[in-house]
Amino acid sequence: MTYKQFKALNNEKLSSVGFGCWAIGGTWNNTEDQKSIETIKKAVELGINFFDVAPIYGMGHSEKILGEALKDYDRSSLFIATKCGLIWDENKVVTKSISRESLYKELNASLERLQTSYVDLYQIHWPFEGMELEEGMATLMEMKEKGLIRYIGLSNFSLKDTKKCMELAEISTLQGLYNMLEPNSEIYHHKQLEYRTANELLPLCKEEGMAFLPYSPLMQGLLTGEFKLENNFDSSDDRSKNPKLNGERFLNYFNCVEELKEIAQEIGKPLSQVAINWLIAQKEVGPVICGAQTPQQIEENVRSTTWELEEEMIGKIESILSKYKLNF
């Protein structure tokens, strides 16, 4: 395992590959709680120390599974990142708030599910119109001073709102959609994105010494190279709601992946490793948030850190990506 360090995170030693916990919340096909726990334990065994989760993943379930899996490890050796701002009621109706009262209620619930007394990184999950920005930032700084959280992060924020937050609090990380096929994407599922990762956020991270945390590094599995033209998942799988993985748009992505698979064969590595390696090679990119549902999948992710892409191959990859014009 290779590790990365960032000024805004006090040069903490974070694994280049992290563990993303959306899938283990139970809303993807083929997830089993016991298998998820085994997979998380295998991740720790292999040197992964960064875990990214959110209360909304399975409405608390993902945090519970992560907490159960990590409860017997040395807490100081782990870096747990969770999120806030999306809350739900007994009818599973989701609303948004970063008011002081709501943030403390959310954090206390997360700490209980995660079986820990503090969170290393607390991130606002999604920005929203009318968000209580000054109150929210002041509350996060208060939590930091109390030792309940160690760092503050933003997820899916525009460049403009990010800079506004930086005037109000110490922001250590930015998180957003970023992979070979979606470098400056305008949408995620059906949500409009108000940021462009490669063009806007990565330069800011470089300038400020922040870590950029890319989610969906394999485009929800497409960059494993194992998808078929249809019937990749059923309607109960969250990925069935992603327009890029279904219908007319999917064909363009699928064809691009077919060409990228040829490059992977030339390199002699699985496409998933090539896609993760492409991200790791970028200095501003922090732990790559890789999901995994089995110990075998996490082993495959970790192997991505054991070799480097050569400039010639990066050039070939960029040539294919530009050919398909996937920035939407």
CSV table of C-alpha atoms in Angstrom, one decimal:
chain,number,residue,atom,x,y,z
A,1,MET,CA,0.0,0.0,0.0
A,2,THR,CA,1.2,3.5,-0.8
A,3,TYR,CA,0.2,6.5,1.3
A,4,LYS,CA,-0.4,10.2,0.7
A,5,GLN,CA,0.0,13.3,2.9
A,6,PHE,CA,-1.6,16.8,2.6
A,7,LYS,CA,-0.8,20.1,4.3
A,8,ALA,CA,-4.4,20.8,5.2
A,9,LEU,CA,-4.6,17.4,7.0
A,10,ASN,CA,-1.5,18.1,9.0
A,11,ASN,CA,0.4,15.6,6.8
A,12,GLU,CA,-1.4,12.6,8.2
A,13,LYS,CA,-0.5,9.4,6.5
A,14,LEU,CA,-3.5,8.3,4.5
A,15,SER,CA,-3.8,5.2,2.3
A,16,SER,CA,-3.8,6.0,-1.4
A,17,VAL,CA,-6.9,3.8,-1.7
A,18,GLY,CA,-9.7,4.3,0.7
A,19,PHE,CA,-12.8,2.3,1.4
A,20,GLY,CA,-16.2,3.7,0.3
A,21,CYS,CA,-19.2,2.5,2.2
A,22,TRP,CA,-22.2,3.4,0.0
A,23,ALA,CA,-22.6,-0.2,-1.3
A,24,ILE,CA,-22.6,-1.8,2.1
A,25,GLY,CA,-25.6,0.2,3.1
A,26,GLY,CA,-27.8,-2.4,1.5
A,27,THR,CA,-29.1,-0.5,-1.5
A,28,TRP,CA,-26.8,-2.2,-4.1
A,29,ASN,CA,-27.3,-5.8,-5.4
A,30,ASN,CA,-25.3,-8.6,-3.8
A,31,THR,CA,-24.5,-7.0,-0.5
A,32,GLU,CA,-24.5,-9.1,2.7
A,33,ASP,CA,-23.7,-7.6,6.1
A,34,GLN,CA,-21.3,-10.3,7.3
A,35,LYS,CA,-19.5,-10.3,4.0
A,36,SER,CA,-19.2,-6.5,4.2
A,37,ILE,CA,-17.7,-6.8,7.7
A,38,GLU,CA,-15.2,-9.4,6.4
A,39,THR,CA,-14.3,-7.0,3.5
A,40,ILE,CA,-13.7,-4.1,5.9
A,41,LYS,CA,-11.5,-6.2,8.1
A,42,LYS,CA,-9.5,-7.3,5.0
A,43,ALA,CA,-9.1,-3.7,4.0
A,44,VAL,CA,-7.5,-2.9,7.4
A,45,GLU,CA,-5.3,-6.0,7.1
A,46,LEU,CA,-4.1,-4.8,3.7
A,47,GLY,CA,-3.1,-1.3,5.0
A,48,ILE,CA,-6.2,0.8,4.2
A,49,ASN,CA,-6.8,3.3,7.0
A,50,PHE,CA,-9.3,5.7,5.3
A,51,PHE,CA,-13.0,4.9,5.4
A,52,ASP,CA,-15.7,7.2,3.9
A,53,VAL,CA,-19.3,6.7,4.9
A,54,ALA,CA,-22.5,8.8,5.3
A,55,PRO,CA,-25.6,8.5,7.4
A,56,ILE,CA,-27.8,8.5,4.4
A,57,TYR,CA,-26.2,5.3,3.0
A,58,GLY,CA,-28.9,2.8,3.9
A,59,MET,CA,-30.3,5.3,6.3
A,60,GLY,CA,-27.8,4.6,9.1
A,61,HIS,CA,-27.1,1.0,8.1
A,62,SER,CA,-23.7,1.7,6.4
A,63,GLU,CA,-22.4,3.5,9.5
A,64,LYS,CA,-23.6,0.6,11.7
A,65,ILE,CA,-21.8,-2.0,9.6
A,66,LEU,CA,-18.6,0.1,9.6
A,67,GLY,CA,-18.7,0.6,13.3
A,68,GLU,CA,-19.2,-3.1,14.0
A,69,ALA,CA,-16.3,-4.0,11.7
A,70,LEU,CA,-13.9,-1.5,13.2
A,71,LYS,CA,-14.8,-1.7,16.9
A,72,ASP,CA,-11.9,-3.9,17.9
A,73,TYR,CA,-9.1,-2.0,16.1
A,74,ASP,CA,-6.9,0.7,17.5
A,75,ARG,CA,-9.0,3.8,16.8
A,76,SER,CA,-6.0,6.1,16.5
A,77,SER,CA,-4.7,4.1,13.5
A,78,LEU,CA,-8.0,4.7,11.5
A,79,PHE,CA,-9.3,7.7,9.7
A,80,ILE,CA,-13.1,7.8,9.6
A,81,ALA,CA,-14.9,10.3,7.3
A,82,THR,CA,-18.6,10.7,7.5
A,83,LYS,CA,-21.1,13.3,6.4
A,84,CYS,CA,-23.9,15.5,7.4
A,85,GLY,CA,-26.7,17.6,6.0
A,86,LEU,CA,-29.2,14.9,4.8
A,87,ILE,CA,-31.7,13.8,7.4
A,88,TRP,CA,-34.7,11.6,7.2
A,89,ASP,CA,-37.9,11.0,9.2
A,90,GLU,CA,-39.8,7.9,10.2
A,91,ASN,CA,-41.3,7.8,6.8
A,92,LYS,CA,-37.9,7.9,5.1
A,93,VAL,CA,-38.6,11.4,3.7
A,94,VAL,CA,-35.2,13.1,3.3
A,95,THR,CA,-34.7,16.8,4.1
A,96,LYS,CA,-31.6,19.0,4.3
A,97,SER,CA,-30.3,21.1,7.1
A,98,ILE,CA,-26.9,22.3,8.6
A,99,SER,CA,-28.4,24.2,11.5
A,100,ARG,CA,-26.6,23.9,14.8
A,101,GLU,CA,-29.4,21.8,16.3
A,102,SER,CA,-29.6,19.4,13.3
A,103,LEU,CA,-25.8,19.0,13.0
A,104,TYR,CA,-25.4,18.0,16.7
A,105,LYS,CA,-28.3,15.6,16.4
A,106,GLU,CA,-26.7,14.1,13.3
A,107,LEU,CA,-23.2,13.8,14.7
A,108,ASN,CA,-24.4,12.2,18.0
A,109,ALA,CA,-26.3,9.6,16.0
A,110,SER,CA,-23.3,8.9,13.7
A,111,LEU,CA,-21.0,8.5,16.7
A,112,GLU,CA,-23.3,6.0,18.2
A,113,ARG,CA,-23.6,4.0,15.0
A,114,LEU,CA,-19.9,4.1,14.4
A,115,GLN,CA,-19.1,3.2,18.0
A,116,THR,CA,-16.6,6.0,18.4
A,117,SER,CA,-16.2,9.2,20.4
A,118,TYR,CA,-15.0,11.3,17.5
A,119,VAL,CA,-15.0,11.6,13.7
A,120,ASP,CA,-11.8,12.3,11.8
A,121,LEU,CA,-13.4,14.2,8.9
A,122,TYR,CA,-17.0,15.6,8.9
A,123,GLN,CA,-18.2,16.6,5.5
A,124,ILE,CA,-21.4,18.5,4.4
A,125,HIS,CA,-22.8,15.9,1.9
A,126,TRP,CA,-24.6,18.2,-0.6
A,127,PRO,CA,-25.0,21.9,-0.8
A,128,PHE,CA,-28.6,23.2,-1.0
A,129,GLU,CA,-30.5,26.4,-1.6
A,130,GLY,CA,-30.9,28.5,1.5
A,131,MET,CA,-28.4,26.4,3.5
A,132,GLU,CA,-27.5,27.9,6.9
A,133,LEU,CA,-23.9,28.4,5.8
A,134,GLU,CA,-22.6,30.8,8.6
A,135,GLU,CA,-24.4,28.8,11.3
A,136,GLY,CA,-23.2,25.5,9.9
A,137,MET,CA,-19.6,26.5,9.6
A,138,ALA,CA,-19.6,28.0,13.1
A,139,THR,CA,-21.0,24.8,14.4
A,140,LEU,CA,-18.5,22.6,12.7
A,141,MET,CA,-15.7,24.8,14.1
A,142,GLU,CA,-17.2,24.5,17.5
A,143,MET,CA,-17.3,20.7,17.1
A,144,LYS,CA,-13.7,20.7,16.1
A,145,GLU,CA,-12.7,22.7,19.1
A,146,LYS,CA,-14.5,20.2,21.4
A,147,GLY,CA,-12.7,17.3,19.8
A,148,LEU,CA,-15.8,15.7,18.4
A,149,ILE,CA,-14.4,16.1,14.8
A,150,ARG,CA,-10.8,16.6,13.7
A,151,TYR,CA,-11.2,18.1,10.2
A,152,ILE,CA,-14.0,19.7,8.1
A,153,GLY,CA,-14.7,18.8,4.5
A,154,LEU,CA,-17.1,19.7,1.8
A,155,SER,CA,-18.7,17.3,-0.7
A,156,ASN,CA,-20.2,18.4,-4.1
A,157,PHE,CA,-19.8,22.1,-3.5
A,158,SER,CA,-19.3,24.6,-6.2
A,159,LEU,CA,-16.1,26.6,-6.4
A,160,LYS,CA,-17.9,29.8,-5.3
A,161,ASP,CA,-19.5,28.2,-2.2
A,162,THR,CA,-16.3,26.4,-1.4
A,163,LYS,CA,-14.4,29.7,-1.2
A,164,LYS,CA,-17.2,31.2,0.9
A,165,CYS,CA,-16.9,28.3,3.3
A,166,MET,CA,-13.1,28.8,3.5
A,167,GLU,CA,-13.7,32.3,4.7
A,168,LEU,CA,-15.8,31.0,7.6
A,169,ALA,CA,-14.0,27.8,8.6
A,170,GLU,CA,-10.9,25.6,8.1
A,171,ILE,CA,-11.7,23.4,5.2
A,172,SER,CA,-9.3,20.4,4.8
A,173,THR,CA,-10.9,18.3,2.0
A,174,LEU,CA,-13.1,18.5,-1.0
A,175,GLN,CA,-15.0,15.5,-2.3
A,176,GLY,CA,-16.6,15.1,-5.7
A,177,LEU,CA,-17.4,13.0,-8.7
A,178,TYR,CA,-14.2,12.1,-10.5
A,179,ASN,CA,-13.0,9.2,-12.7
A,180,MET,CA,-11.6,8.6,-16.2
A,181,LEU,CA,-15.1,8.9,-17.8
A,182,GLU,CA,-16.4,11.8,-15.7
A,183,PRO,CA,-13.5,14.4,-15.2
A,184,ASN,CA,-15.8,17.4,-15.5
A,185,SER,CA,-19.2,16.0,-15.4
A,186,GLU,CA,-22.3,18.2,-15.3
A,187,ILE,CA,-24.6,15.6,-13.7
A,188,TYR,CA,-24.5,12.8,-11.2
A,189,HIS,CA,-27.5,10.5,-11.5
A,190,HIS,CA,-30.2,13.2,-12.0
A,191,LYS,CA,-28.5,15.9,-10.0
A,192,GLN,CA,-26.9,18.9,-11.6
A,193,LEU,CA,-23.4,19.4,-10.4
A,194,GLU,CA,-22.3,23.0,-9.9
A,195,TYR,CA,-18.6,22.2,-10.0
A,196,ARG,CA,-16.2,20.9,-12.6
A,197,THR,CA,-13.6,18.7,-10.8
A,198,ALA,CA,-10.6,18.7,-13.1
A,199,ASN,CA,-11.0,22.4,-14.3
A,200,GLU,CA,-12.0,24.0,-10.9
A,201,LEU,CA,-11.6,21.9,-7.8
A,202,LEU,CA,-8.2,20.2,-8.4
A,203,PRO,CA,-6.4,23.5,-9.0
A,204,LEU,CA,-7.8,24.9,-5.8
A,205,CYS,CA,-6.7,21.8,-3.8
A,206,LYS,CA,-3.2,22.1,-5.3
A,207,GLU,CA,-3.1,25.8,-4.3
A,208,GLU,CA,-4.4,25.3,-0.7
A,209,GLY,CA,-2.8,21.9,0.1
A,210,MET,CA,-6.2,20.2,0.4
A,211,ALA,CA,-6.9,16.6,-0.5
A,212,PHE,CA,-9.5,16.0,-3.2
A,213,LEU,CA,-11.5,12.8,-2.4
A,214,PRO,CA,-12.9,11.3,-5.6
A,215,TYR,CA,-16.0,9.2,-5.4
A,216,SER,CA,-17.2,6.7,-8.0
A,217,PRO,CA,-13.6,6.0,-9.3
A,218,LEU,CA,-14.9,3.1,-11.3
A,219,MET,CA,-18.1,4.8,-12.4
A,220,GLN,CA,-20.2,2.6,-10.1
A,221,GLY,CA,-18.6,-0.6,-11.6
A,222,LEU,CA,-18.5,0.3,-15.3
A,223,LEU,CA,-14.7,0.7,-15.2
A,224,THR,CA,-14.2,-2.8,-14.0
A,225,GLY,CA,-14.9,-3.7,-17.7
A,226,GLU,CA,-17.4,-6.4,-16.7
A,227,PHE,CA,-20.6,-4.7,-17.6
A,228,LYS,CA,-22.8,-6.0,-20.4
A,229,LEU,CA,-24.8,-3.9,-22.8
A,230,GLU,CA,-27.9,-4.5,-20.6
A,231,ASN,CA,-29.2,-6.2,-17.5
A,232,ASN,CA,-26.3,-5.2,-15.3
A,233,PHE,CA,-28.5,-4.7,-12.2
A,234,ASP,CA,-32.2,-4.8,-11.2
A,235,SER,CA,-34.5,-1.9,-10.3
A,236,SER,CA,-33.8,-2.3,-6.5
A,237,ASP,CA,-30.1,-1.3,-7.2
A,238,ASP,CA,-29.4,2.4,-6.8
A,239,ARG,CA,-27.4,2.3,-10.0
A,240,SER,CA,-30.5,1.6,-12.0
A,241,LYS,CA,-31.4,5.3,-11.4
A,242,ASN,CA,-28.1,6.5,-13.1
A,243,PRO,CA,-29.0,7.7,-16.6
A,244,LYS,CA,-25.4,7.2,-17.7
A,245,LEU,CA,-25.6,3.5,-16.9
A,246,ASN,CA,-28.9,3.0,-18.6
A,247,GLY,CA,-30.5,3.8,-22.0
A,248,GLU,CA,-29.1,5.8,-24.8
A,249,ARG,CA,-26.2,7.5,-22.9
A,250,PHE,CA,-24.9,4.2,-21.7
A,251,LEU,CA,-23.8,3.0,-25.2
A,252,ASN,CA,-21.2,5.8,-25.6
A,253,TYR,CA,-19.7,5.0,-22.2
A,254,PHE,CA,-19.8,1.3,-22.9
A,255,ASN,CA,-18.0,1.7,-26.2
A,256,CYS,CA,-15.3,3.9,-24.6
A,257,VAL,CA,-14.7,1.2,-21.9
A,258,GLU,CA,-14.3,-1.4,-24.6
A,259,GLU,CA,-11.4,0.6,-26.0
A,260,LEU,CA,-9.9,1.2,-22.6
A,261,LYS,CA,-10.0,-2.6,-22.0
A,262,GLU,CA,-7.6,-3.0,-24.9
A,263,ILE,CA,-5.2,-0.5,-23.2
A,264,ALA,CA,-5.5,-2.5,-20.0
A,265,GLN,CA,-4.6,-5.7,-21.8
A,266,GLU,CA,-1.6,-4.0,-23.3
A,267,ILE,CA,-0.4,-2.9,-19.9
A,268,GLY,CA,-1.2,-6.3,-18.5
A,269,LYS,CA,-3.4,-5.1,-15.7
A,270,PRO,CA,-7.2,-5.2,-15.0
A,271,LEU,CA,-9.1,-2.1,-16.2
A,272,SER,CA,-10.2,-1.4,-12.6
A,273,GLN,CA,-6.5,-1.1,-11.5
A,274,VAL,CA,-5.7,1.1,-14.5
A,275,ALA,CA,-8.6,3.5,-13.6
A,276,ILE,CA,-7.6,3.7,-9.9
A,277,ASN,CA,-3.9,4.1,-10.8
A,278,TRP,CA,-4.8,7.0,-13.1
A,279,LEU,CA,-6.3,8.8,-10.1
A,280,ILE,CA,-3.6,7.9,-7.6
A,281,ALA,CA,-1.0,9.4,-10.0
A,282,GLN,CA,-2.5,12.9,-9.5
A,283,LYS,CA,-0.9,14.7,-6.6
A,284,GLU,CA,-4.0,16.6,-5.5
A,285,VAL,CA,-6.0,13.4,-5.3
A,286,GLY,CA,-6.3,12.0,-1.8
A,287,PRO,CA,-7.5,8.6,-0.8
A,288,VAL,CA,-9.5,7.2,-3.8
A,289,ILE,CA,-12.9,6.2,-2.4
A,290,CYS,CA,-13.2,2.7,-3.7
A,291,GLY,CA,-16.2,0.6,-2.8
A,292,ALA,CA,-15.9,-3.2,-2.3
A,293,GLN,CA,-18.4,-5.9,-1.5
A,294,THR,CA,-16.0,-8.8,-1.1
A,295,PRO,CA,-12.4,-9.4,0.3
A,296,GLN,CA,-11.4,-10.3,-3.3
A,297,GLN,CA,-12.5,-6.9,-4.6
A,298,ILE,CA,-10.6,-5.0,-1.9
A,299,GLU,CA,-7.5,-7.0,-2.7
A,300,GLU,CA,-7.9,-6.0,-6.3
A,301,ASN,CA,-8.2,-2.3,-5.4
A,302,VAL,CA,-5.1,-2.4,-3.2
A,303,ARG,CA,-3.1,-4.0,-6.0
A,304,SER,CA,-3.6,-0.7,-7.9
A,305,THR,CA,-1.1,0.9,-5.6
A,306,THR,CA,1.8,-1.5,-6.4
A,307,TRP,CA,2.6,-0.2,-9.9
A,308,GLU,CA,2.6,3.1,-11.9
A,309,LEU,CA,1.2,4.1,-15.2
A,310,GLU,CA,3.8,5.1,-17.8
A,311,GLU,CA,3.5,8.4,-19.6
A,312,GLU,CA,3.0,6.7,-22.9
A,313,MET,CA,0.0,4.8,-21.6
A,314,ILE,CA,-1.5,7.9,-20.0
A,315,GLY,CA,-1.3,9.5,-23.4
A,316,LYS,CA,-3.1,6.6,-25.0
A,317,ILE,CA,-5.8,6.7,-22.4
A,318,GLU,CA,-6.3,10.5,-22.8
A,319,SER,CA,-6.6,10.0,-26.5
A,320,ILE,CA,-9.4,7.6,-26.1
A,321,LEU,CA,-11.2,9.7,-23.6
A,322,SER,CA,-11.1,12.8,-25.7
A,323,LYS,CA,-12.4,10.8,-28.7
A,324,TYR,CA,-15.7,10.1,-26.8
A,325,LYS,CA,-16.3,13.6,-25.4
A,326,LEU,CA,-17.7,12.3,-22.1
A,327,ASN,CA,-17.7,15.6,-20.1
A,328,PHE,CA,-21.4,15.7,-19.4
